[in-house]
Amino acid sequence: MSEEAVISPEKIDALYERLDKDAEASGYHLNPDREFTRGLVEGLLINEERYGYRACPCRLATGEKQQDLDIICPCDYRDPDLVDWGACYCALYVSDEVLEGKQEVQPVPERRPPEGQRARKAARAPAPGGEPALPVWRCRVCGYLCAREHPPGVCPICKAKRERFERFW
Amino acid sequence: MSEEAVISPEKIDALYERLDKDAEASGYHLNPDREFTRGLVEGLLINEERYGYRACPCRLATGEKQQDLDIICPCDYRDPDLVDWGACYCALYVSDEVLEGKQEVQPVPERRPPEGQRARKAARAPAPGGEPALPVWRCRVCGYLCAREHPPGVCPICKAKRERFERFW
Amino acid sequence: MSEEAVISPEKIDALYERLDKDAEASGYHLNPDREFTRGLVEGLLINEERYGYRACPCRLATGEKQQDLDIICPCDYRDPDLVDWGACYCALYVSDEVLEGKQEVQPVPERRPPEGQRARKAARAPAPGGEPALPVWRCRVCGYLCAREHPPGVCPICKAKRERFERFW
């Protein structure tokens, strides 16, 4: 449609540093292959210019923010993909195990449901006193609570590893 | 009463840097007007010398810690004020939208209840199985849970924006 | 069995810096006695070489990860010990009060149950609608939730102090 946006190397580096810092602070990791990762960061910035938000650089966004919400980076699928495959769909983020060389990055199948089935699953508990729609995990070290299919690779608060989490609810 | 405390510029800068670092790590932002913000930080240090705690520099503290607990900075009202007005009462903290120039800082009305009505509202759920007194929000990206009137501007763990939160309970 | 592992000063410094950064980001503090603390960090690295995980340097590990899980550093007992004694069992971590010189580090009694009684207490609520096995605390400033015997010394998200927490559940 329009000419391809040109993103300056300084802008790419600035976002790279920001994402890296944010990731490390909470127990996530950018892919250590810096050139590969800079390419994805550039893709995020191109999407930001194009759509007004940082849609996933490896998926086709519609340009309608409400419909793309689940694939704004970090996408809704990153964390389960890190658990199952050691990387997110783009391999922008990798797990501890991959970073430490204990696991290979594997091709990550698309977890996003096809369009018709993408109705945002309500995670809210249906009624007071009922079970929540997702398990709640507790870090045995610091008491951090989160609601997701599986506990995170490391606790974002105290950096204890996954095996220190227990089902709380 | 006593002579005004004199706070050294080094002490102001040290606290400024600490508050800035803590804020950025969790998705908060100090007001980018550095001289204005340094003035508020000086106020915090003066209050710390005067009262023994960093009471809000824009409100009148009693000097009784238990009565001032809700206005020790960051005050109990900062986060709802960031949601509604883009800044806290002092404008020491500003929202993402203000920082990015998408919103103007507005005069922030006093949200603190008058003294007689300041009984600390119990947020505790009244009975097992009952609804909690405040909604619990879940970040759809990382599963972070928090209990507050509205979700935060960005997730303090994974930095996803407010629209990625859903009501969990 | 094997020769004592020799850990290079560079490796000790690297882990020291990492632990210090992680601690400060979440409201924890390493013991400010740097030489003492480096000794403990060396102990962690020796245990990592010996067992494959960073077992507590002040306790006897079995070498069976499942049995030592509660004493992998940070151990399950650090946070309650910080509340009660101002330091963890090793004094690798100290509380705010100790760091600010308001409290002395005290000898920390062993909180870990003896082997036969070490069955991992299930913290999970026994039934939907029942009370959780541990209290849930809420930071009145930012809404952070955690499940532990007592609230943390400072909120890991907004750095509000312990007295700003309230019982939420």
Coordinates of C-alpha atoms in Angstrom, one line a residue:
Chain A
M1 CA 0.0 0.0 0.0
S2 CA 2.4 2.6 1.2
E3 CA 6.2 2.5 1.0
E4 CA 7.9 0.2 3.5
A5 CA 8.7 2.1 6.7
V6 CA 12.4 2.6 7.3
I7 CA 13.4 2.1 10.9
S8 CA 16.7 3.5 12.0
P9 CA 19.2 1.2 13.7
E10 CA 19.1 3.5 16.7
K11 CA 15.4 2.9 17.2
I12 CA 15.8 -0.8 16.8
D13 CA 18.6 -0.8 19.4
A14 CA 16.6 1.3 21.8
L15 CA 13.6 -1.1 21.7
Y16 CA 15.9 -4.1 21.8
E17 CA 17.6 -2.8 25.0
R18 CA 14.2 -2.0 26.6
L19 CA 12.7 -5.4 25.8
D20 CA 15.8 -7.2 27.0
K21 CA 15.8 -5.3 30.3
D22 CA 12.1 -5.9 30.8
A23 CA 12.5 -9.6 29.9
E24 CA 15.4 -10.2 32.3
A25 CA 13.7 -8.4 35.1
S26 CA 10.8 -10.8 35.1
G27 CA 12.5 -14.1 34.2
Y28 CA 12.1 -14.0 30.4
H29 CA 14.8 -14.0 27.8
L30 CA 15.2 -12.6 24.3
N31 CA 16.7 -15.0 21.8
P32 CA 20.5 -14.8 22.3
D33 CA 21.0 -14.7 18.5
R34 CA 21.3 -10.9 18.4
E35 CA 21.0 -10.4 14.7
F36 CA 18.0 -12.6 14.4
T37 CA 16.4 -10.9 17.3
R38 CA 17.1 -7.4 15.9
G39 CA 15.2 -8.5 12.8
L40 CA 12.1 -9.3 14.8
V41 CA 12.4 -6.1 16.8
E42 CA 12.5 -4.2 13.5
G43 CA 9.3 -6.1 12.5
L44 CA 7.6 -4.9 15.7
L45 CA 8.5 -1.3 15.0
I46 CA 7.3 -1.6 11.4
N47 CA 4.0 -3.0 12.7
E48 CA 3.8 -0.2 15.2
E49 CA 4.1 2.4 12.4
R50 CA 1.7 0.5 10.2
Y51 CA -1.0 -0.4 12.7
G52 CA -0.3 1.7 15.8
Y53 CA 0.6 -1.3 17.9
R54 CA 3.3 -3.9 18.0
A55 CA 1.6 -6.8 16.3
C56 CA 3.5 -10.1 16.2
P57 CA 6.1 -9.8 13.3
C58 CA 5.4 -13.5 12.3
R59 CA 1.7 -13.3 11.9
L60 CA -0.7 -11.5 9.7
A61 CA -2.5 -8.7 11.6
T62 CA -5.8 -7.4 10.4
G63 CA -5.1 -3.8 11.5
E64 CA -8.2 -3.9 13.7
K65 CA -6.8 -3.6 17.2
Q66 CA -9.6 -5.5 18.9
Q67 CA -9.2 -8.4 16.6
D68 CA -5.4 -8.4 16.9
L69 CA -5.2 -8.0 20.7
D70 CA -4.1 -11.5 21.3
I71 CA -1.2 -11.2 18.9
I72 CA 0.2 -7.9 20.2
C73 CA 3.7 -8.8 21.4
P74 CA 4.1 -10.4 23.9
C75 CA 1.2 -12.4 22.5
D76 CA -1.3 -14.4 24.6
Y77 CA 0.5 -17.6 23.4
R78 CA 4.0 -16.8 24.4
D79 CA 4.0 -18.2 27.8
P80 CA 2.4 -21.6 27.0
D81 CA 4.7 -21.9 24.0
L82 CA 7.7 -21.3 26.2
V83 CA 6.6 -24.1 28.4
D84 CA 5.9 -26.6 25.6
W85 CA 8.4 -25.6 23.0
G86 CA 11.1 -23.5 24.7
A87 CA 10.3 -20.5 22.5
C88 CA 7.5 -18.4 21.4
Y89 CA 6.0 -18.7 17.8
C90 CA 8.6 -16.2 16.4
A91 CA 11.4 -17.4 18.7
L92 CA 11.8 -13.8 19.9
Y93 CA 11.5 -15.2 23.5
V94 CA 13.2 -18.4 24.6
S95 CA 13.1 -20.4 27.8
D96 CA 15.7 -20.7 30.5
E97 CA 16.4 -24.2 29.2
V98 CA 17.1 -23.0 25.7
L99 CA 19.2 -20.2 26.9
E100 CA 21.3 -22.6 29.0
G101 CA 21.7 -24.9 26.0
K102 CA 19.7 -27.7 27.8
Q103 CA 17.0 -27.7 25.1
E104 CA 17.0 -26.9 21.4
V105 CA 14.5 -24.4 19.9
Q106 CA 11.9 -26.4 18.1
P107 CA 9.6 -25.3 15.4
V108 CA 6.6 -23.9 17.2
P109 CA 3.2 -24.9 15.8
E110 CA 0.6 -22.1 15.6
R111 CA -1.4 -22.2 18.8
R112 CA -3.7 -19.4 17.9
P113 CA -7.2 -20.7 17.2
P114 CA -8.5 -20.1 13.6
E115 CA -10.6 -16.9 13.2
G116 CA -14.0 -18.3 13.7
Q117 CA -13.1 -20.0 17.0
R118 CA -11.2 -17.1 18.4
A119 CA -13.9 -15.9 20.7
R120 CA -12.0 -14.7 23.8
K121 CA -12.5 -17.5 26.2
A122 CA -13.7 -16.0 29.5
A123 CA -11.3 -16.9 32.2
R124 CA -13.6 -15.5 34.9
A125 CA -15.0 -17.8 37.4
P126 CA -18.6 -18.4 36.5
A127 CA -19.9 -17.9 40.0
P128 CA -18.7 -17.0 43.4
G129 CA -17.5 -20.1 45.2
G130 CA -16.9 -21.9 41.9
E131 CA -13.5 -23.0 40.6
P132 CA -11.7 -20.4 38.6
A133 CA -11.4 -21.2 34.9
L134 CA -7.6 -21.5 35.1
P135 CA -5.5 -23.0 37.8
V136 CA -3.9 -20.5 40.3
W137 CA -0.2 -21.3 41.0
R138 CA 1.8 -20.3 44.1
C139 CA 5.5 -19.8 44.4
R140 CA 6.5 -21.7 47.5
V141 CA 9.4 -19.3 48.1
C142 CA 7.8 -15.9 47.9
G143 CA 4.0 -16.6 47.7
Y144 CA 3.6 -15.0 44.2
L145 CA 0.3 -16.1 42.6
C146 CA -0.6 -16.3 39.0
A147 CA -3.4 -17.9 36.9
R148 CA -2.3 -19.8 33.9
E149 CA -2.3 -23.4 32.4
H150 CA 1.2 -24.1 33.8
P151 CA 3.5 -22.3 36.2
P152 CA 6.1 -20.0 34.6
G153 CA 9.7 -21.1 34.0
V154 CA 10.9 -18.9 36.8
C155 CA 9.1 -16.9 39.4
P156 CA 9.1 -13.3 38.1
I157 CA 9.5 -12.1 41.7
C158 CA 12.1 -14.3 43.4
K159 CA 13.4 -16.2 40.4
A160 CA 12.8 -19.6 41.9
K161 CA 12.4 -22.2 39.2
R162 CA 9.2 -23.8 37.9
E163 CA 9.4 -26.8 40.2
R164 CA 9.0 -24.6 43.2
F165 CA 5.4 -23.7 42.2
E166 CA 2.5 -25.5 43.6
R167 CA -1.2 -25.5 42.7
F168 CA -2.9 -23.1 45.0
W169 CA -6.5 -23.1 43.7
Chain B
M1 CA 8.3 24.5 64.9
S2 CA 11.9 23.5 64.3
E3 CA 14.2 24.9 61.6
E4 CA 13.5 23.7 58.1
A5 CA 15.5 20.6 57.3
V6 CA 18.1 21.2 54.6
I7 CA 18.4 18.3 52.2
S8 CA 21.6 17.9 50.2
P9 CA 21.3 17.7 46.4
E10 CA 23.1 14.4 46.5
K11 CA 20.5 12.9 48.8
I12 CA 17.7 14.2 46.5
D13 CA 19.4 12.8 43.4
A14 CA 20.0 9.4 45.1
L15 CA 16.3 9.0 46.0
Y16 CA 15.3 10.3 42.6
E17 CA 17.3 7.6 40.9
R18 CA 16.0 4.9 43.2
L19 CA 12.4 5.9 42.7
D20 CA 12.9 6.2 39.0
K21 CA 14.4 2.8 38.8
D22 CA 11.7 1.2 40.9
A23 CA 9.0 2.9 38.9
E24 CA 10.3 1.8 35.5
A25 CA 10.8 -1.8 36.7
S26 CA 7.1 -2.1 37.5
G27 CA 5.5 -0.1 34.7
Y28 CA 5.2 3.2 36.6
H29 CA 6.8 6.5 35.5
L30 CA 8.1 9.6 37.4
N31 CA 7.0 12.9 36.0
P32 CA 9.5 13.6 33.2
D33 CA 9.8 17.3 34.3
R34 CA 13.0 16.6 36.2
E35 CA 13.2 19.9 38.2
F36 CA 9.5 19.7 39.2
T37 CA 10.0 16.1 40.3
R38 CA 13.2 16.8 42.2
G39 CA 11.1 19.3 44.2
L40 CA 8.7 16.6 45.2
V41 CA 11.5 14.2 46.0
E42 CA 12.9 16.9 48.3
G43 CA 9.5 17.2 49.9
L44 CA 9.5 13.5 50.6
L45 CA 12.9 13.7 52.2
I46 CA 11.8 16.7 54.4
N47 CA 8.8 14.7 55.5
E48 CA 11.0 11.7 56.2
E49 CA 13.2 13.8 58.5
R50 CA 10.2 15.5 60.1
Y51 CA 7.9 12.5 60.6
G52 CA 10.1 9.4 60.1
Y53 CA 8.2 8.4 57.0
R54 CA 7.8 9.8 53.5
A55 CA 4.4 11.3 53.8
C56 CA 2.9 12.8 50.6
P57 CA 4.6 16.2 49.9
C58 CA 1.3 17.8 48.8
R59 CA -0.9 16.9 51.7
L60 CA -0.9 17.7 55.4
A61 CA 0.3 14.8 57.5
T62 CA -0.6 14.5 61.1
G63 CA 2.7 13.0 62.2
E64 CA 0.8 10.0 63.6
K65 CA 1.9 7.2 61.3
Q66 CA -1.2 5.1 61.7
Q67 CA -3.4 8.0 60.6
D68 CA -1.1 8.9 57.7
L69 CA -0.5 5.4 56.4
D70 CA -2.7 6.0 53.4
I71 CA -0.7 9.0 52.3
I72 CA 2.8 7.6 52.7
C73 CA 4.2 7.8 49.1
P74 CA 3.2 5.9 47.0
C75 CA -0.2 6.7 48.5
D76 CA -3.2 4.4 48.4
Y77 CA -4.7 6.8 45.8
R78 CA -1.9 6.9 43.2
D79 CA -3.0 4.0 41.1
P80 CA -6.7 4.9 40.7
D81 CA -5.6 8.5 40.0
L82 CA -3.3 7.3 37.3
V83 CA -6.2 5.5 35.7
D84 CA -8.6 8.4 36.0
W85 CA -6.4 11.5 35.6
G86 CA -3.1 10.3 34.2
A87 CA -1.2 11.4 37.3
C88 CA -1.2 11.1 41.0
Y89 CA -2.4 13.9 43.2
C90 CA 1.1 15.5 43.3
A91 CA 1.9 14.6 39.7
L92 CA 5.0 12.8 41.0
Y93 CA 3.8 9.8 39.0
V94 CA 2.3 9.9 35.5
S95 CA 0.7 7.4 33.3
D96 CA 2.1 5.8 30.1
E97 CA -0.4 7.9 28.1
V98 CA 0.9 11.1 29.7
L99 CA 4.5 10.1 29.2
E100 CA 3.9 9.4 25.6
G101 CA 2.2 12.7 25.1
K102 CA -1.2 11.1 24.3
Q103 CA -2.8 12.6 27.4
E104 CA -2.4 15.9 29.2
V105 CA -1.8 16.0 33.0
Q106 CA -5.1 17.2 34.5
P107 CA -5.7 18.7 37.9
V108 CA -6.3 15.8 40.1
P109 CA -9.1 16.2 42.6
E110 CA -8.5 14.9 46.2
R111 CA -9.7 11.4 46.3
R112 CA -8.8 10.9 50.0
P113 CA -11.9 10.7 52.1
P114 CA -12.3 13.4 54.8
E115 CA -11.0 12.5 58.2
G116 CA -14.2 11.1 59.8
Q117 CA -14.9 8.9 56.8
R118 CA -11.4 7.5 56.5
A119 CA -12.1 4.2 58.3
R120 CA -9.9 1.8 56.4
K121 CA -12.3 0.0 54.2
A122 CA -11.8 -3.7 54.7
A123 CA -11.0 -5.3 51.4
R124 CA -11.2 -8.8 52.8
A125 CA -13.9 -11.0 51.5
P126 CA -16.5 -11.3 54.2
A127 CA -16.8 -15.0 54.1
P128 CA -15.3 -18.0 52.4
G129 CA -17.1 -18.5 49.1
G130 CA -18.2 -14.9 49.0
E131 CA -17.1 -12.4 46.3
P132 CA -13.9 -10.5 47.2
A133 CA -14.5 -6.8 48.0
L134 CA -12.4 -5.8 45.0
P135 CA -12.3 -7.3 41.5
V136 CA -9.3 -9.5 40.8
W137 CA -7.7 -8.9 37.4
R138 CA -5.6 -11.3 35.3
C139 CA -3.0 -10.5 32.7
R140 CA -3.9 -12.6 29.7
V141 CA -0.2 -12.8 28.7
C142 CA 1.5 -13.9 31.9
G143 CA -1.2 -14.7 34.4
Y144 CA -0.4 -11.9 36.9
L145 CA -3.2 -11.3 39.3
C146 CA -4.0 -8.2 41.2
A147 CA -7.0 -6.9 43.2
R148 CA -8.0 -3.3 42.5
E149 CA -10.8 -1.2 41.1
H150 CA -9.3 -1.2 37.6
P151 CA -6.4 -3.0 36.0
P152 CA -3.0 -1.3 36.0
G153 CA -1.8 0.7 32.9
V154 CA 0.7 -2.0 32.1
C155 CA 1.3 -5.4 33.6
P156 CA 4.2 -5.0 36.1
I157 CA 5.5 -8.4 35.2
C158 CA 5.3 -8.7 31.4
K159 CA 4.6 -5.0 30.5
A160 CA 1.4 -5.9 28.5
K161 CA -0.9 -3.0 28.4
R162 CA -4.2 -2.5 30.3
E163 CA -6.4 -3.9 27.5
R164 CA -4.8 -7.3 27.9
F165 CA -6.2 -7.7 31.4
E166 CA -9.4 -9.6 32.0
R167 CA -11.7 -9.9 35.1
F168 CA -10.7 -13.1 36.8
W169 CA -12.8 -12.9 39.9
Chain C
M1 CA 34.6 -38.3 46.6
S2 CA 36.0 -36.0 43.9
E3 CA 38.4 -33.1 44.4
E4 CA 36.9 -29.9 45.7
A5 CA 35.6 -27.8 42.9
V6 CA 37.6 -24.6 42.4
I7 CA 35.4 -21.6 41.5
S8 CA 37.0 -18.7 39.8
P9 CA 36.5 -15.2 41.3
E10 CA 35.0 -14.1 38.1
K11 CA 32.2 -16.7 38.4
I12 CA 31.6 -15.7 42.0
D13 CA 31.4 -12.0 41.0
A14 CA 29.0 -12.7 38.1
L15 CA 26.6 -14.7 40.3
Y16 CA 26.9 -12.1 43.1
E17 CA 25.9 -9.3 40.7
R18 CA 23.1 -11.3 39.3
L19 CA 21.6 -12.2 42.7
D20 CA 22.1 -8.6 43.9
K21 CA 20.2 -7.2 40.9
D22 CA 17.4 -9.8 41.2
A23 CA 17.1 -9.2 44.9
E24 CA 17.0 -5.4 44.7
A25 CA 14.4 -5.5 41.9
S26 CA 12.0 -7.3 44.1
G27 CA 12.6 -5.7 47.5
Y28 CA 15.1 -8.2 48.8
H29 CA 18.7 -7.5 49.9
L30 CA 21.9 -9.4 49.9
N31 CA 23.9 -9.2 53.2
P32 CA 25.9 -5.9 52.8
D33 CA 29.0 -7.6 54.2
R34 CA 30.4 -8.3 50.8
E35 CA 33.2 -10.7 51.7
F36 CA 30.9 -12.8 53.8
T37 CA 28.3 -12.8 51.1
R38 CA 30.8 -13.8 48.4
G39 CA 31.7 -16.8 50.6
L40 CA 28.1 -17.9 50.5
V41 CA 27.8 -17.3 46.7
E42 CA 30.9 -19.5 46.3
G43 CA 29.1 -22.2 48.3
L44 CA 26.2 -22.0 46.0
L45 CA 28.4 -22.5 43.0
I46 CA 30.2 -25.4 44.6
N47 CA 26.8 -27.0 45.3
E48 CA 25.8 -26.3 41.7
E49 CA 28.8 -28.2 40.5
R50 CA 28.4 -31.0 43.0
Y51 CA 24.6 -31.6 42.8
G52 CA 23.5 -29.8 39.7
Y53 CA 21.5 -27.2 41.7
R54 CA 22.2 -24.4 44.1
A55 CA 21.5 -26.1 47.4
C56 CA 21.7 -23.9 50.5
P57 CA 25.4 -23.5 51.4
C58 CA 24.6 -23.8 55.2
R59 CA 22.7 -27.1 55.1
L60 CA 23.5 -30.6 54.2
A61 CA 21.9 -31.6 50.9
T62 CA 21.2 -35.2 50.0
G63 CA 22.0 -34.8 46.3
E64 CA 18.5 -36.0 45.5
K65 CA 16.8 -33.0 43.9
Q66 CA 13.3 -33.9 45.0
Q67 CA 14.3 -34.2 48.6
D68 CA 16.4 -31.0 48.5
L69 CA 13.8 -28.9 46.7
D70 CA 12.9 -26.9 49.7
I71 CA 16.5 -25.9 50.4
I72 CA 17.5 -24.8 46.9
C73 CA 18.4 -21.1 47.3
P74 CA 16.3 -19.1 47.8
C75 CA 14.9 -21.7 50.2
D76 CA 11.3 -22.1 51.2
Y77 CA 12.2 -20.7 54.6
R78 CA 13.9 -17.5 53.6
D79 CA 10.8 -15.2 53.6
P80 CA 9.4 -16.3 57.0
D81 CA 12.9 -16.0 58.4
L82 CA 13.3 -12.5 57.0
V83 CA 10.1 -11.6 58.8
D84 CA 10.9 -13.2 62.1
W85 CA 14.7 -12.8 62.3
G86 CA 15.7 -10.2 59.8
A87 CA 17.8 -12.7 57.8
C88 CA 17.6 -16.1 56.2
Y89 CA 19.2 -19.1 57.8
C90 CA 22.6 -18.4 56.1
A91 CA 22.2 -14.6 56.4
L92 CA 22.7 -14.4 52.7
Y93 CA 19.6 -12.3 52.5
V94 CA 18.7 -9.6 55.1
S95 CA 15.6 -7.5 55.7
D96 CA 15.1 -3.8 55.1
E97 CA 15.3 -3.2 58.8
V98 CA 18.7 -4.9 59.1
L99 CA 20.0 -3.1 56.0
E100 CA 19.0 0.2 57.4
G101 CA 20.6 -0.6 60.8
K102 CA 17.3 -0.6 62.6
Q103 CA 17.6 -4.3 63.5
E104 CA 20.5 -6.6 64.3
V105 CA 21.0 -9.9 62.5
Q106 CA 20.1 -12.5 65.0
P107 CA 21.0 -16.2 65.0
V108 CA 18.3 -17.9 62.9
P109 CA 17.0 -21.2 64.3
E110 CA 16.5 -24.0 61.8
R111 CA 12.9 -23.8 60.6
R112 CA 13.1 -26.7 58.3
P113 CA 11.2 -29.7 59.7
P114 CA 13.2 -32.8 60.4
E115 CA 13.3 -35.4 57.7
G116 CA 10.3 -37.6 58.6
Q117 CA 8.0 -34.6 59.0
R118 CA 9.0 -32.9 55.8
A119 CA 6.0 -34.0 53.8
R120 CA 5.3 -31.1 51.5
K121 CA 2.4 -29.4 53.2
A122 CA -0.3 -28.9 50.5
A123 CA -1.2 -25.3 50.3
R124 CA -4.0 -25.9 48.0
A125 CA -7.4 -25.2 49.2
P126 CA -9.1 -28.5 49.9
A127 CA -12.3 -27.7 48.1
P128 CA -13.9 -25.0 45.9
G129 CA -15.4 -22.4 48.1
G130 CA -13.2 -23.4 51.1
E131 CA -10.6 -21.1 52.7
P132 CA -7.1 -21.3 51.1
A133 CA -4.5 -23.0 53.2
L134 CA -2.5 -19.8 53.5
P135 CA -3.7 -16.2 53.9
V136 CA -3.8 -14.1 50.7
W137 CA -2.3 -10.6 51.2
R138 CA -3.1 -7.5 49.1
C139 CA -0.9 -4.4 48.7
R140 CA -3.2 -1.5 49.3
V141 CA -1.1 0.6 46.9
C142 CA -0.9 -1.5 43.8
G143 CA -3.2 -4.5 44.4
Y144 CA -0.4 -7.1 44.3
L145 CA -1.6 -10.4 45.8
C146 CA 0.5 -13.1 47.4
A147 CA -0.2 -16.1 49.6
R148 CA 2.1 -16.6 52.6
E149 CA 2.0 -16.6 56.4
H150 CA 2.9 -12.9 56.6
P151 CA 3.1 -10.1 54.1
P152 CA 6.5 -9.4 52.6
G153 CA 8.7 -6.6 54.0
V154 CA 8.1 -4.5 50.9
C155 CA 5.8 -5.0 48.0
P156 CA 7.9 -6.5 45.1
I157 CA 5.9 -4.4 42.6
C158 CA 5.5 -0.9 44.1
K159 CA 7.9 -1.1 47.0
A160 CA 5.3 -0.1 49.6
K161 CA 6.2 -1.4 53.1
R162 CA 4.7 -4.3 54.9
E163 CA 2.2 -2.2 56.9
R164 CA 0.5 -1.3 53.6
F165 CA -0.7 -4.9 53.1
E166 CA -4.1 -6.1 54.2
R167 CA -5.6 -9.5 54.5
F168 CA -7.5 -10.1 51.3
W169 CA -8.6 -13.7 51.7

